[in-house]
C-alpha cells in the first residue's frame, strides 16, 4: 500500500514507505532526511534551545504536547525574568534529577523555575 506524502520542507510528493531517507516531522507530517537536516542546521541557537526545553518537559511531565499553561509559563519566565531556554531546562534537570524531587507536585506545570533558577545556576 502506497503512502504518498508531501515533504514538509520542499513540498515534493514521495512514498514514505519506499523512501528510506525520510523522517516524521510531527504526528502526520514527513520530510526527506536531507531537507530535515538542512532545516535543522538553519535554525538559530535559541530555536534549538527552545526545542530541547520542550522535549525535556514532555519527557519529564509525561505529556503528549506542550500545554498552553506550560507555554505561557515559558514565555512569562523569558519576558519577566529574562531566563534563557537552556537555563530553564538546566534548572528543571537540577531540581528533578540532581535534587531528586518528585513531579507529582508540579501539577502539570513548570512553576518551580523562578524559585530554583539561581540555585541551579550556582
PDB file of C-alpha atoms in Angstrom:
ATOM      1  CA  UNK A   1       0.000   0.000   0.000  1.00  0.00           C
ATOM      2  CA  UNK A   2       1.443   3.343  -1.023  1.00  0.00           C
ATOM      3  CA  UNK A   3       1.547   6.192   1.451  1.00  0.00           C
ATOM      4  CA  UNK A   4       2.045   9.307  -0.618  1.00  0.00           C
ATOM      5  CA  UNK A   5       3.084  12.276   1.478  1.00  0.00           C
ATOM      6  CA  UNK A   6       4.365  15.759   0.761  1.00  0.00           C
ATOM      7  CA  UNK A   7       7.749  16.799   2.129  1.00  0.00           C
ATOM      8  CA  UNK A   8       7.278  19.334   4.906  1.00  0.00           C
ATOM      9  CA  UNK A   9      10.127  21.488   3.575  1.00  0.00           C
ATOM     10  CA  UNK A  10      10.375  21.125  -0.220  1.00  0.00           C
ATOM     11  CA  UNK A  11       6.726  20.132  -0.933  1.00  0.00           C
ATOM     12  CA  UNK A  12       7.738  17.247  -3.223  1.00  0.00           C
ATOM     13  CA  UNK A  13       5.448  14.227  -3.070  1.00  0.00           C
ATOM     14  CA  UNK A  14       7.034  10.873  -2.197  1.00  0.00           C
ATOM     15  CA  UNK A  15       6.076   7.450  -0.854  1.00  0.00           C
ATOM     16  CA  UNK A  16       7.103   7.350   2.800  1.00  0.00           C
ATOM     17  CA  UNK A  17       7.291   3.536   2.819  1.00  0.00           C
ATOM     18  CA  UNK A  18       9.596   3.265  -0.196  1.00  0.00           C
ATOM     19  CA  UNK A  19      11.768   6.272   0.606  1.00  0.00           C
ATOM     20  CA  UNK A  20      14.286   5.086   3.163  1.00  0.00           C
ATOM     21  CA  UNK A  21      15.636   8.561   3.858  1.00  0.00           C
ATOM     22  CA  UNK A  22      12.572  10.196   5.396  1.00  0.00           C
ATOM     23  CA  UNK A  23      11.699  11.346   8.911  1.00  0.00           C
ATOM     24  CA  UNK A  24       8.483  12.098  10.770  1.00  0.00           C
ATOM     25  CA  UNK A  25       8.493  15.831  11.476  1.00  0.00           C
ATOM     26  CA  UNK A  26       5.280  15.623  13.511  1.00  0.00           C
ATOM     27  CA  UNK A  27       2.472  13.139  14.005  1.00  0.00           C
ATOM     28  CA  UNK A  28       1.213  13.474  10.434  1.00  0.00           C
ATOM     29  CA  UNK A  29       3.989  15.269   8.587  1.00  0.00           C
ATOM     30  CA  UNK A  30       7.029  13.749   6.880  1.00  0.00           C
ATOM     31  CA  UNK A  31      10.131  15.118   5.211  1.00  0.00           C
ATOM     32  CA  UNK A  32      13.136  13.940   3.273  1.00  0.00           C
ATOM     33  CA  UNK A  33      16.042  13.347   5.647  1.00  0.00           C
ATOM     34  CA  UNK A  34      18.251  15.747   3.699  1.00  0.00           C
ATOM     35  CA  UNK A  35      15.605  18.511   3.801  1.00  0.00           C
ATOM     36  CA  UNK A  36      15.158  17.973   7.535  1.00  0.00           C
ATOM     37  CA  UNK A  37      18.907  18.154   8.233  1.00  0.00           C
ATOM     38  CA  UNK A  38      19.213  21.352   6.167  1.00  0.00           C
ATOM     39  CA  UNK A  39      16.303  22.954   8.031  1.00  0.00           C
ATOM     40  CA  UNK A  40      17.736  21.966  11.419  1.00  0.00           C
ATOM     41  CA  UNK A  41      21.112  23.471  10.589  1.00  0.00           C
ATOM     42  CA  UNK A  42      19.446  26.769   9.627  1.00  0.00           C
ATOM     43  CA  UNK A  43      17.630  27.080  12.962  1.00  0.00           C
ATOM     44  CA  UNK A  44      19.027  29.619  15.356  1.00  0.00           C
ATOM     45  CA  UNK A  45      20.555  28.509  18.626  1.00  0.00           C
ATOM     46  CA  UNK A  46      17.584  29.957  20.514  1.00  0.00           C
ATOM     47  CA  UNK A  47      15.138  27.871  18.477  1.00  0.00           C
ATOM     48  CA  UNK A  48      17.198  24.752  19.148  1.00  0.00           C
ATOM     49  CA  UNK A  49      17.297  25.554  22.877  1.00  0.00           C
ATOM     50  CA  UNK A  50      13.510  26.031  22.996  1.00  0.00           C
ATOM     51  CA  UNK A  51      13.033  22.717  21.205  1.00  0.00           C
ATOM     52  CA  UNK A  52      15.337  20.972  23.700  1.00  0.00           C
ATOM     53  CA  UNK A  53      13.448  22.546  26.631  1.00  0.00           C
ATOM     54  CA  UNK A  54      10.095  21.444  25.244  1.00  0.00           C
ATOM     55  CA  UNK A  55      11.337  17.898  24.612  1.00  0.00           C
ATOM     56  CA  UNK A  56      12.638  17.683  28.172  1.00  0.00           C
ATOM     57  CA  UNK A  57       9.331  18.965  29.605  1.00  0.00           C
ATOM     58  CA  UNK A  58       7.368  16.436  27.535  1.00  0.00           C
ATOM     59  CA  UNK A  59       9.550  13.624  28.848  1.00  0.00           C
ATOM     60  CA  UNK A  60       9.608  14.914  32.437  1.00  0.00           C
ATOM     61  CA  UNK A  61       5.880  15.502  32.828  1.00  0.00           C
ATOM     62  CA  UNK A  62       4.934  12.615  30.507  1.00  0.00           C
ATOM     63  CA  UNK A  63       2.869  14.838  28.208  1.00  0.00           C
ATOM     64  CA  UNK A  64       1.854  14.307  24.600  1.00  0.00           C
ATOM     65  CA  UNK A  65       2.042  18.008  23.731  1.00  0.00           C
ATOM     66  CA  UNK A  66       3.145  21.197  25.424  1.00  0.00           C
ATOM     67  CA  UNK A  67       0.070  22.541  27.192  1.00  0.00           C
ATOM     68  CA  UNK A  68      -0.970  26.189  26.913  1.00  0.00           C
ATOM     69  CA  UNK A  69      -0.199  26.613  30.614  1.00  0.00           C
ATOM     70  CA  UNK A  70       3.399  25.422  30.184  1.00  0.00           C
ATOM     71  CA  UNK A  71       3.823  27.513  27.021  1.00  0.00           C
ATOM     72  CA  UNK A  72       2.633  30.600  28.939  1.00  0.00           C
ATOM     73  CA  UNK A  73       4.998  29.839  31.818  1.00  0.00           C
ATOM     74  CA  UNK A  74       7.956  29.532  29.418  1.00  0.00           C
ATOM     75  CA  UNK A  75       7.070  32.826  27.720  1.00  0.00           C
ATOM     76  CA  UNK A  76       6.471  34.610  31.052  1.00  0.00           C
ATOM     77  CA  UNK A  77       9.774  33.441  32.542  1.00  0.00           C
ATOM     78  CA  UNK A  78      11.606  34.596  29.422  1.00  0.00           C
ATOM     79  CA  UNK A  79       9.894  38.011  29.421  1.00  0.00           C
ATOM     80  CA  UNK A  80       9.726  38.786  33.160  1.00  0.00           C
ATOM     81  CA  UNK A  81      12.969  37.269  34.429  1.00  0.00           C
ATOM     82  CA  UNK A  82      14.992  37.195  31.199  1.00  0.00           C
ATOM     83  CA  UNK A  83      15.668  33.472  31.722  1.00  0.00           C
ATOM     84  CA  UNK A  84      17.181  31.557  28.834  1.00  0.00           C
ATOM     85  CA  UNK A  85      15.635  28.358  27.478  1.00  0.00           C
ATOM     86  CA  UNK A  86      18.832  26.494  28.312  1.00  0.00           C
ATOM     87  CA  UNK A  87      18.797  27.896  31.836  1.00  0.00           C
ATOM     88  CA  UNK A  88      15.182  26.801  32.349  1.00  0.00           C
ATOM     89  CA  UNK A  89      15.986  23.293  31.142  1.00  0.00           C
ATOM     90  CA  UNK A  90      19.044  23.083  33.382  1.00  0.00           C
ATOM     91  CA  UNK A  91      17.004  24.356  36.358  1.00  0.00           C
ATOM     92  CA  UNK A  92      14.465  21.574  35.810  1.00  0.00           C
ATOM     93  CA  UNK A  93      17.232  18.989  35.472  1.00  0.00           C
ATOM     94  CA  UNK A  94      18.785  20.286  38.705  1.00  0.00           C
ATOM     95  CA  UNK A  95      15.509  20.235  40.640  1.00  0.00           C
ATOM     96  CA  UNK A  96      14.173  16.883  39.466  1.00  0.00           C
ATOM     97  CA  UNK A  97      17.260  14.827  38.649  1.00  0.00           C
ATOM     98  CA  UNK A  98      20.010  16.207  40.883  1.00  0.00           C
ATOM     99  CA  UNK A  99      17.868  17.078  43.902  1.00  0.00           C
ATOM    100  CA  UNK A 100      15.582  14.072  43.327  1.00  0.00           C
ATOM    101  CA  UNK A 101      12.246  15.874  43.704  1.00  0.00           C
ATOM    102  CA  UNK A 102       9.016  14.301  42.521  1.00  0.00           C
ATOM    103  CA  UNK A 103       6.995  15.644  39.579  1.00  0.00           C
ATOM    104  CA  UNK A 104       3.657  14.934  41.297  1.00  0.00           C
ATOM    105  CA  UNK A 105       3.689  18.345  42.982  1.00  0.00           C
ATOM    106  CA  UNK A 106       4.280  20.057  39.633  1.00  0.00           C
ATOM    107  CA  UNK A 107       0.569  19.764  38.727  1.00  0.00           C
ATOM    108  CA  UNK A 108       1.456  19.650  35.039  1.00  0.00           C
ATOM    109  CA  UNK A 109       3.436  22.887  35.112  1.00  0.00           C
ATOM    110  CA  UNK A 110       6.935  24.276  35.492  1.00  0.00           C
ATOM    111  CA  UNK A 111       6.193  26.991  38.061  1.00  0.00           C
ATOM    112  CA  UNK A 112       9.129  25.912  40.227  1.00  0.00           C
ATOM    113  CA  UNK A 113      11.656  27.525  37.891  1.00  0.00           C
ATOM    114  CA  UNK A 114      11.729  31.056  39.430  1.00  0.00           C
ATOM    115  CA  UNK A 115      12.380  29.547  42.859  1.00  0.00           C
ATOM    116  CA  UNK A 116      15.285  27.323  41.825  1.00  0.00           C
ATOM    117  CA  UNK A 117      16.835  29.088  38.834  1.00  0.00           C
ATOM    118  CA  UNK A 118      19.572  30.868  40.816  1.00  0.00           C
ATOM    119  CA  UNK A 119      20.393  27.768  42.880  1.00  0.00           C
ATOM    120  CA  UNK A 120      20.683  25.731  39.698  1.00  0.00           C
ATOM    121  CA  UNK A 121      22.807  28.441  38.106  1.00  0.00           C
ATOM    122  CA  UNK A 122      25.242  28.444  41.031  1.00  0.00           C
TER     123      UNK A 122
END
